[in-house]
XYZ file of C-alpha atoms in Angstrom:
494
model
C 0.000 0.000 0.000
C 1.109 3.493 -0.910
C 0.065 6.348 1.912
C 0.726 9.779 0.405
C -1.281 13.358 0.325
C -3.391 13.956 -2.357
C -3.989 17.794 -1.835
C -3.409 17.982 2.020
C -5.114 14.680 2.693
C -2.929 11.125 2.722
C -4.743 8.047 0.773
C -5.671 5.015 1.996
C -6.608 1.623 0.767
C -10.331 -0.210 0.931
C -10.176 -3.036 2.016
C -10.460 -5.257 -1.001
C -6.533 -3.935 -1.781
C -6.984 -0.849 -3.698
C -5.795 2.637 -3.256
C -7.788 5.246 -3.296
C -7.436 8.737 -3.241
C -9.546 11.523 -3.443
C -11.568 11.585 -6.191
C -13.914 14.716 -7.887
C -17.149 13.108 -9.713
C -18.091 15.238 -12.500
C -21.042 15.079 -15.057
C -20.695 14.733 -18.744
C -18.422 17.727 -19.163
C -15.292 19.148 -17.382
C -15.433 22.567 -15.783
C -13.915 25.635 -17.454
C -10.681 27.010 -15.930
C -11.540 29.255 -13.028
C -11.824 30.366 -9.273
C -14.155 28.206 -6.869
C -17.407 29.830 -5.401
C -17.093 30.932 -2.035
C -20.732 29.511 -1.760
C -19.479 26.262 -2.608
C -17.346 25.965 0.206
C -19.456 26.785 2.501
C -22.070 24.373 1.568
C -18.894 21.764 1.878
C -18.238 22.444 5.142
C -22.097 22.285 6.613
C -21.672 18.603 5.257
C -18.897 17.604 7.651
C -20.462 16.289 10.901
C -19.987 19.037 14.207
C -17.765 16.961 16.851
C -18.515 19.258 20.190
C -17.240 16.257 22.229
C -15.670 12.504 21.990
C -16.429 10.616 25.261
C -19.173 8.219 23.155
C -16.877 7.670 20.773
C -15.723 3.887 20.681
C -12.403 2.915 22.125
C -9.874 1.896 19.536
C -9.226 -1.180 20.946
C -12.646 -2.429 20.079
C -12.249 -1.891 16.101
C -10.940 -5.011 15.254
C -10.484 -6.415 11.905
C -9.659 -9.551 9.663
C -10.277 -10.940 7.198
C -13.693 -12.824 6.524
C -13.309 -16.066 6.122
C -15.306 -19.442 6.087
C -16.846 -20.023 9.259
C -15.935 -16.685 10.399
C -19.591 -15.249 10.839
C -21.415 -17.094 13.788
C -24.684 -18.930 12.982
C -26.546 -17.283 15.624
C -26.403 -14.517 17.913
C -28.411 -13.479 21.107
C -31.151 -10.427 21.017
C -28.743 -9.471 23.282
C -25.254 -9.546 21.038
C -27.231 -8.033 18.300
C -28.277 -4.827 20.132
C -25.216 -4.356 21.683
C -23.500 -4.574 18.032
C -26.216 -1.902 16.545
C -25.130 0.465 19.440
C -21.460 -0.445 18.449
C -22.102 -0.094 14.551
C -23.367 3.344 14.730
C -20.737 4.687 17.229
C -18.186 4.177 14.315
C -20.683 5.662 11.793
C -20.639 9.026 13.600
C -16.978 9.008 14.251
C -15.689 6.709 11.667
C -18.125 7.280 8.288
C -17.298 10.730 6.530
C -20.472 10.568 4.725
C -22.873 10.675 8.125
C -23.970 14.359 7.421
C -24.180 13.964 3.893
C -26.953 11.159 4.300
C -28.702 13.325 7.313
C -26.672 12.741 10.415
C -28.180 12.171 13.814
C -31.375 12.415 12.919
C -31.072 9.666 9.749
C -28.834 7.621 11.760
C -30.798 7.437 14.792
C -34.069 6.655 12.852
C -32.769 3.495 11.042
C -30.745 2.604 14.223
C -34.366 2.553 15.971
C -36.016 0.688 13.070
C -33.226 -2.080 13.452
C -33.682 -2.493 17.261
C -37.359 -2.425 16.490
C -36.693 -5.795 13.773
C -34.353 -6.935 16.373
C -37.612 -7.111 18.867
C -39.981 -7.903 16.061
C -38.319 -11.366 16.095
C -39.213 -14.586 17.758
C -37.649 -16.051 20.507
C -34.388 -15.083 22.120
C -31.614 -15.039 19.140
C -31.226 -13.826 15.605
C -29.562 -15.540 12.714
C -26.651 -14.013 11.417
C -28.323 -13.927 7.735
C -31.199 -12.315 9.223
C -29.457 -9.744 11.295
C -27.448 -8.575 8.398
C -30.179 -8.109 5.706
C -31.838 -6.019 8.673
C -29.302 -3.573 8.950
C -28.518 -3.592 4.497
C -32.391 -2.487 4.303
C -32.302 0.059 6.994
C -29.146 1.458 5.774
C -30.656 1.630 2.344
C -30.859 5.362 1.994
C -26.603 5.242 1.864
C -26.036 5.768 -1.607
C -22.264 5.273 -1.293
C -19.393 2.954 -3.781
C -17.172 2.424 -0.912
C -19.567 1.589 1.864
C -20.566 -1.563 2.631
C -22.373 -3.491 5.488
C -22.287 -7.613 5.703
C -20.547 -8.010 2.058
C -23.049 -5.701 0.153
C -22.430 -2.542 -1.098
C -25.001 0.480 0.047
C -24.904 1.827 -3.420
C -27.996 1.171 -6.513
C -26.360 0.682 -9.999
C -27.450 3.426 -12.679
C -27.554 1.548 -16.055
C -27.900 2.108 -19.556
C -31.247 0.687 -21.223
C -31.305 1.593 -24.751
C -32.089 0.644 -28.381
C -28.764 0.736 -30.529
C -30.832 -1.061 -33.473
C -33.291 2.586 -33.484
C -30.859 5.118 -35.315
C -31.457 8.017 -35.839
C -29.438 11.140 -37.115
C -30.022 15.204 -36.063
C -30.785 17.589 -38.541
C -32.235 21.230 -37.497
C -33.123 20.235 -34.629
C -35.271 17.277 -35.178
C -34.111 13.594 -35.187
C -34.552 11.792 -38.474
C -34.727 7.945 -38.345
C -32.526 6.505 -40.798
C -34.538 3.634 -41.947
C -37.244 6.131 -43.130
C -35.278 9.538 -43.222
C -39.418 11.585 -43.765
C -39.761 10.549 -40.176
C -38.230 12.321 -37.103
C -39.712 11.677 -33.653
C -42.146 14.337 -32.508
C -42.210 13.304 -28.390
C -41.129 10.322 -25.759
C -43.297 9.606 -23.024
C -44.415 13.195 -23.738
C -41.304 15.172 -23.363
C -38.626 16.554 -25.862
C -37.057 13.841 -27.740
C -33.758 14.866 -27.058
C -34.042 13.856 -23.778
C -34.390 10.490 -24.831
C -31.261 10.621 -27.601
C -28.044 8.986 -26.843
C -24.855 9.990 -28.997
C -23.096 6.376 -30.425
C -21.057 5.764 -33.475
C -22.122 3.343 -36.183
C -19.853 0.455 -37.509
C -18.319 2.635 -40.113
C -17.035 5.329 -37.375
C -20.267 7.973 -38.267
C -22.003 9.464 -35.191
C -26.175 8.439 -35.102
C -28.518 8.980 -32.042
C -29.804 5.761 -30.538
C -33.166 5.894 -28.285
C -31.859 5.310 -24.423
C -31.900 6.347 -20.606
C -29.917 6.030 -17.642
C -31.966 4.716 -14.506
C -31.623 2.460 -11.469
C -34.386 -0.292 -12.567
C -34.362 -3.629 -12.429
C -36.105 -4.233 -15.753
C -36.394 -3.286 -18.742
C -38.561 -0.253 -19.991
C -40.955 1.088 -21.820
C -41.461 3.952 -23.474
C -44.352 5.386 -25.852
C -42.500 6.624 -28.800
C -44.851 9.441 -31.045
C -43.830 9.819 -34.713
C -44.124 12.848 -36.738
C -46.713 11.539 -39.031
C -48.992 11.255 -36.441
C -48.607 7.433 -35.407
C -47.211 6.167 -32.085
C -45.830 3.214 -30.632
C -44.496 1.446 -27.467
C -40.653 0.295 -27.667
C -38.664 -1.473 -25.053
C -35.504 -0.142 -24.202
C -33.280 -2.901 -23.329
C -30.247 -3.137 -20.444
C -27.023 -2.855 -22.085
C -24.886 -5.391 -20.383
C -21.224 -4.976 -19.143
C -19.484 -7.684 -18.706
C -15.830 -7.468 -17.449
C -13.244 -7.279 -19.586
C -9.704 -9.300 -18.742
C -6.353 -7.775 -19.641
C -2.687 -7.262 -18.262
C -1.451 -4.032 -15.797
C -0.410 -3.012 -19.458
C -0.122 -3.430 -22.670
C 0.752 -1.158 -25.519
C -1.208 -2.187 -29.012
C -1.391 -0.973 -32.244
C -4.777 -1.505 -34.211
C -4.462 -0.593 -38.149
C -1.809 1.865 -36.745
C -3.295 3.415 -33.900
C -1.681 3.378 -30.637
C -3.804 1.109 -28.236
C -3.139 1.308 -24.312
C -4.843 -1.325 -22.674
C -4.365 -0.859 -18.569
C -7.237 -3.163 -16.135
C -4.984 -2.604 -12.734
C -3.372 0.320 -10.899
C -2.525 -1.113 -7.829
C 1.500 -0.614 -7.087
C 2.339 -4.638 -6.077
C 5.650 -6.652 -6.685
C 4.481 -8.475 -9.876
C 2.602 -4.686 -10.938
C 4.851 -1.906 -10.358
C 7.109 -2.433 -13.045
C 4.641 -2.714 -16.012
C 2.958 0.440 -14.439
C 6.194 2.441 -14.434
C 6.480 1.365 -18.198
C 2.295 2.486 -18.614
C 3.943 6.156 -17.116
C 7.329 6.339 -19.071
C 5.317 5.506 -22.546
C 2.832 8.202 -21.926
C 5.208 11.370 -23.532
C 5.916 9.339 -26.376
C 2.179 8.837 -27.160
C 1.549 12.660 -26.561
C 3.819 13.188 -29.542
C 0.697 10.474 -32.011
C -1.899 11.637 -34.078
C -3.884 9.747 -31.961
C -4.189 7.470 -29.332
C -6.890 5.209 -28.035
C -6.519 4.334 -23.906
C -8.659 0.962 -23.143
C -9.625 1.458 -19.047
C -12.650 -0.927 -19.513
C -12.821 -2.860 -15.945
C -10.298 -1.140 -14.373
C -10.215 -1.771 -10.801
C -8.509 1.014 -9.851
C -5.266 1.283 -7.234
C -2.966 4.072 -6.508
C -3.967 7.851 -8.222
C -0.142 8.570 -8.522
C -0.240 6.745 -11.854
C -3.165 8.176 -13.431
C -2.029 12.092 -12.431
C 1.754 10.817 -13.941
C 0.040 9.137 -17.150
C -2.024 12.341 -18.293
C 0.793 15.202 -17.236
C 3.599 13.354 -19.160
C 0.635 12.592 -21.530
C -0.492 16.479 -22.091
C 2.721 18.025 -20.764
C 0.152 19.822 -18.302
C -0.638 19.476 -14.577
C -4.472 18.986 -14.732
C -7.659 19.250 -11.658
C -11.174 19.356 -11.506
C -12.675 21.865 -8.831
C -13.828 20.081 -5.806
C -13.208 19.800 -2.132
C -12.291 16.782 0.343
C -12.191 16.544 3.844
C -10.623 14.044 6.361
C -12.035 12.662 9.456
C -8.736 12.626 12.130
C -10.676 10.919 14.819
C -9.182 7.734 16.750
C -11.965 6.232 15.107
C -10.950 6.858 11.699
C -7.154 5.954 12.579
C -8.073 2.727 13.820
C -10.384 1.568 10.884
C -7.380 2.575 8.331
C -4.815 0.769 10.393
C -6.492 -2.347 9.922
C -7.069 -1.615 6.276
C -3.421 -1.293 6.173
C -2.526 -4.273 8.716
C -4.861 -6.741 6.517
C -2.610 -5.704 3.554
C 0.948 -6.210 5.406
C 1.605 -2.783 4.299
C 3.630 -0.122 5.761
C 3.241 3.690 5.670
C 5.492 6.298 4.545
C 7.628 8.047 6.818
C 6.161 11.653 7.385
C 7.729 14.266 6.062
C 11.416 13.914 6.217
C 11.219 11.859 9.745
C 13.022 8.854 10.091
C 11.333 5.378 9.883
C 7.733 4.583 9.177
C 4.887 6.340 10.527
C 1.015 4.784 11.903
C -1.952 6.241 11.071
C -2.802 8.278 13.731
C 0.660 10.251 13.403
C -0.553 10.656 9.687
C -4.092 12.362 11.036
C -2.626 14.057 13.427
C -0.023 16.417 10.748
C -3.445 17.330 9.239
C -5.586 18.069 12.473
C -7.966 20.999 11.784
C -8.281 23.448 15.641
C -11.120 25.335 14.008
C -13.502 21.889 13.293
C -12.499 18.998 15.942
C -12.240 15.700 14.274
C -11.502 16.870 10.533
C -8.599 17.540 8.745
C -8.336 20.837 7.375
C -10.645 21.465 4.235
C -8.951 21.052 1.111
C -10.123 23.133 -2.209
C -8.724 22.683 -5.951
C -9.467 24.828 -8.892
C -10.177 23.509 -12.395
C -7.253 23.447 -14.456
C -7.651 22.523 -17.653
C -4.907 22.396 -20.522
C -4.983 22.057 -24.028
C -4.247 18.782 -26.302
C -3.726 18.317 -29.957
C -3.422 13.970 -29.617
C -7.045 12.896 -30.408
C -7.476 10.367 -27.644
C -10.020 8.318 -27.395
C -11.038 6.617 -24.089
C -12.656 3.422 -23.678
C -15.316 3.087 -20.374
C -17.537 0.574 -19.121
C -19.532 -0.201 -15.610
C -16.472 -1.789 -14.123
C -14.175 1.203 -13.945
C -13.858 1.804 -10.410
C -12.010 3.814 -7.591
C -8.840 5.178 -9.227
C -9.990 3.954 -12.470
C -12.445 6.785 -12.493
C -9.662 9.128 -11.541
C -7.978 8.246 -14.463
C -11.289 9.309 -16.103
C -11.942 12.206 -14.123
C -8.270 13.649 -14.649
C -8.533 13.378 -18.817
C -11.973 15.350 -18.979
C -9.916 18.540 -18.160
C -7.801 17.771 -21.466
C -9.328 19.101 -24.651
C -9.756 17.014 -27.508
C -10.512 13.631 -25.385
C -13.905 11.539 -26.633
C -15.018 8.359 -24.004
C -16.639 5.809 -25.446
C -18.558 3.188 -24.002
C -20.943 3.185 -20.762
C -21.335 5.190 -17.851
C -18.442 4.241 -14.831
C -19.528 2.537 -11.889
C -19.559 5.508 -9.610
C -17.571 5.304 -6.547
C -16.000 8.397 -5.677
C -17.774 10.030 -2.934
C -15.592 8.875 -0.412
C -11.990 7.437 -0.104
C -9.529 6.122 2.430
C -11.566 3.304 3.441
C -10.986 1.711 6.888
C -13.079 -1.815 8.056
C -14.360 -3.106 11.295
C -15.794 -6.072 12.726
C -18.825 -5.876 14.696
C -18.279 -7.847 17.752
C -20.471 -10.593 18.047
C -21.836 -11.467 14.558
C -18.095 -10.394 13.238
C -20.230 -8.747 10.569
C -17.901 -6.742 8.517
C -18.341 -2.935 8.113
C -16.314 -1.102 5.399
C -16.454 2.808 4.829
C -14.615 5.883 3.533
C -12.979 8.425 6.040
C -12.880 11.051 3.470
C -15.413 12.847 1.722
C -14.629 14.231 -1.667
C -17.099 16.198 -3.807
C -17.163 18.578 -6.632
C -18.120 22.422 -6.746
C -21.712 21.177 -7.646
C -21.870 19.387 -3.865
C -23.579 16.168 -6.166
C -22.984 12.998 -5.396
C -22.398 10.547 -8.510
C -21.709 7.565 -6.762
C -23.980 4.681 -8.771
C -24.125 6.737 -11.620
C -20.259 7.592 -12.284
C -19.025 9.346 -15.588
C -21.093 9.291 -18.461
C -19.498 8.850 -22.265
C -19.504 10.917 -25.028
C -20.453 8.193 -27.196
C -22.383 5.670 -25.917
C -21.483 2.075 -27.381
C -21.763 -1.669 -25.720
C -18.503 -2.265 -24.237
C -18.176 -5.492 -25.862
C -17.915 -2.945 -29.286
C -16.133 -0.144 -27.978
C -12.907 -0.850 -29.200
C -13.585 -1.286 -33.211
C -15.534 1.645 -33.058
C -13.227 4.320 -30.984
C -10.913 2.652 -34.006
C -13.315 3.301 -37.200
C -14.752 7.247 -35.439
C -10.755 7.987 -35.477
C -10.207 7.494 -38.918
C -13.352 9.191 -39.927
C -12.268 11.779 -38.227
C -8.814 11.632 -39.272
C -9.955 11.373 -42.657
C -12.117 14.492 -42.119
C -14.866 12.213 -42.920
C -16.320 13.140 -39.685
């Protein structure tokens, strides 16, 4: 694991092994250059939790941590050890969970922690099952919309997916959007509202940009929409889930497809058997500034240390690059402990601090950023968008699976001009970061959440929804089509 400050805040790693560091979700398109709204910041700072004191706060000894395992969850536990875990759980939510304000605080923590005790007593006879106690707390903890936090082995976080109808094409003209199999007919309305709400950008096989009928949305079936035609007629069409499934690879690999550059990167994390192919992903990264174009293949990218994205695009673009946002760190014991065992269940060791000899814990590492002014929080950290100019055409290829610090890849290459993605919208976690994990004590139920909270000058949180494409194409398809929309535009075709 690599601990170092991202801004003024260190990064951790979650628990499954990768780093993350603080990440600014951002819609479709980048920010323009310029100074942060003082309006922003403020409403930043009213979503950081108000510490006025710490004596309820759990003792760090009692945050243990490792990791699960077969037979590791009890069967069965008592009324008893279940209520004394939900007083234990949301003890470390106030002082361990940077997203507790942002998801209502007291008064949304204290509700669901009374709905749970109420299931708890709802129950019959003197014990709960394990199974049973978890998916208790998962639905009362359903309003978290969060990546990085999870409860029992799920994740608190509803998947925004793309339904759509890539067979539909259609192309805009004026205003209106023709269909091509019967270019007199553009649609008039869907479900009632402007059609271009309903139109998708995607490029055909032979690299041309069409409109496809599609919408982003958290169901769990398919939909349907009533589609009105401009000679009058109407119709109901299904839009269909567009499917992601994950894409295998190597830490790196540099292609060429009919001459284009192809760099193909599924893994960030710095590890014996990694680090050197990443160092090669960063030193090849100037040389591929200098191409006509370039096509970077992040599908399923799990993510790992940030260092090698922000390295990648500024030898890339010659440029340092940021998006405007603002992150905050929780420096409670709380927090401290949680990330120590995220870095204990790794073997890892942290930095020393500063130019001090030897290595440094946690704690020390909370402690260098201690805001006086807030108690319990680092001091607030604000970046301005800087964005810098790029003549490589560089196309980038997304799907569900990007993750973490594949997203800051992502999120790091929309402040470069002349960058197209092309795929499916990321898988959205990067509301929080430097994720420590717990143990409750008697069903050794695991908790897992971020210490950090990072968000952009909007104050929205994407997680679930993540960063849209430009062009939106099924994964499985992105690749030959990024290839064919380069030479078209090469070509001047396009």
């Amino acid at each position: 694991m690599i601990i170092r400050r991202a801004r003024a805040v260190l990064a951790a790693a979650v628990i499954c092994g990768y780093l993350l560091m603080p990440v600014m979700p951002r819609g479709v398109a980048a920010a323009e250059s310029g100074t942060l709204k003082p309006e922003a910041r403020e409403g930043f700072e009213q979503l950081l939790y108000s510490y006025d004191a710490f004596w309820d706060e759990p003792y760090p000894a009692s945050l243990s941590y490792s990791k699960p395992g077969s037979g590791s969850v009890p069967w069965i536990v008592s009324k008893d050890e279940a209520r004394h875990d939900v007083d234990f759980l949301f003890g470390v939510l106030r002082y361990g969970y940077a997203g507790y304000r942002f998801f209502g605080g007291d008064e949304a923590f204290l509700a669901a922690k009374e709905g749970i005790l109420a299931d708890i007593d709802a129950i019959r006879g003197a014990n709960v099952m394990s199974s049973q106690f978890a998916a208790i707390l998962q639905r009362r903890l359903g309003f978290i919309q969060d990546g990085h936090f999870s409860i029992a082995g799920r994740t608190m976080c509803r998947k925004y997916q793309l339904f759509a109808r890539f067979d539909m094409e259609f192309d805009e003209r004026d205003g209106r959007f023709y269909a091509r199999r019967t270019p007199d007919l553009w649609a008039v309305s869907v479900e009632g509202e402007d059609p271009a709400r309903w139109m998708k950008p995607s490029i055909d096989s032979d690299g041309r940009v069409f409109y496809c009928l599609g919408a982003v949305s958290d169901s769990d079936r398919d939909i349907c929409v009533e589609f009105e035609w401009s000679d009058g007629s109407s119709e109901f069409i299904w839009l269909n889930v567009v499917d992601s499934a994950i894409v295998g690879g190597p830490v790196y690999q540099l292609n060429h497809v009919e001459g284009i550059p192809v760099v193909v990167t599924r893994f960030l994390m710095p590890l014996p058997d990694t680090v050197e192919r990443l160092d090669v992903l960063v030193r090849d990264a100037a040389e591929l500034g200098e191409a006509a174009a370039v096509i970077l293949d992040l599908r399923s990218n799990e993510g790992g240390s940030d260092w090698y994205p922000e390295e990648w695009v500024k030898r890339f673009s010659g440029a340092d690059v940021c998006s405007a946002g603002f992150d905050a760190q929780l420096v409670t014991s709380t927090a401290a402990k949680m990330l120590q065992n995220t870095a204990s269940s790794l073997g890892a060791e942290l930095p020393a601090i500063d130019d001090s000899a030897g290595s440094a814990d946690v704690q020390s590492w909370l402690a260098g950023m201690a805001d006086p002014d807030r108690p319990g929080w680092g001091r607030v950290s604000a970046a301005e968008s800087v964005r810098a100019e790029n003549d490589t055409l560089l196309a980038v290829l997304i799907d569900s699976y990007v993750y973490s610090a594949g997203e800051s890849f992502v999120g790091l290459l929309r402040q470069l001009d002349n960058v197209v993605f092309v795929g499916i919208n990321t898988y959205g976690a990067t509301f929080t970061g430097n994720v420590g994990a717990c143990l409750l004590p008697n069903s050794r139920l695991e908790l897992s959440c971020g210490s950090l909270i990072s968000l952009g000058e909007d104050l929205y949180n994407y997680d679930g929804r993540g960063y849209m494409p430009d062009f939106w194409v099924r994964p499985d398809e992105a690749l030959e089509r990024a290839v064919k929309y380069i030479q078209a535009v090469l070509s001047g075709s396009q």
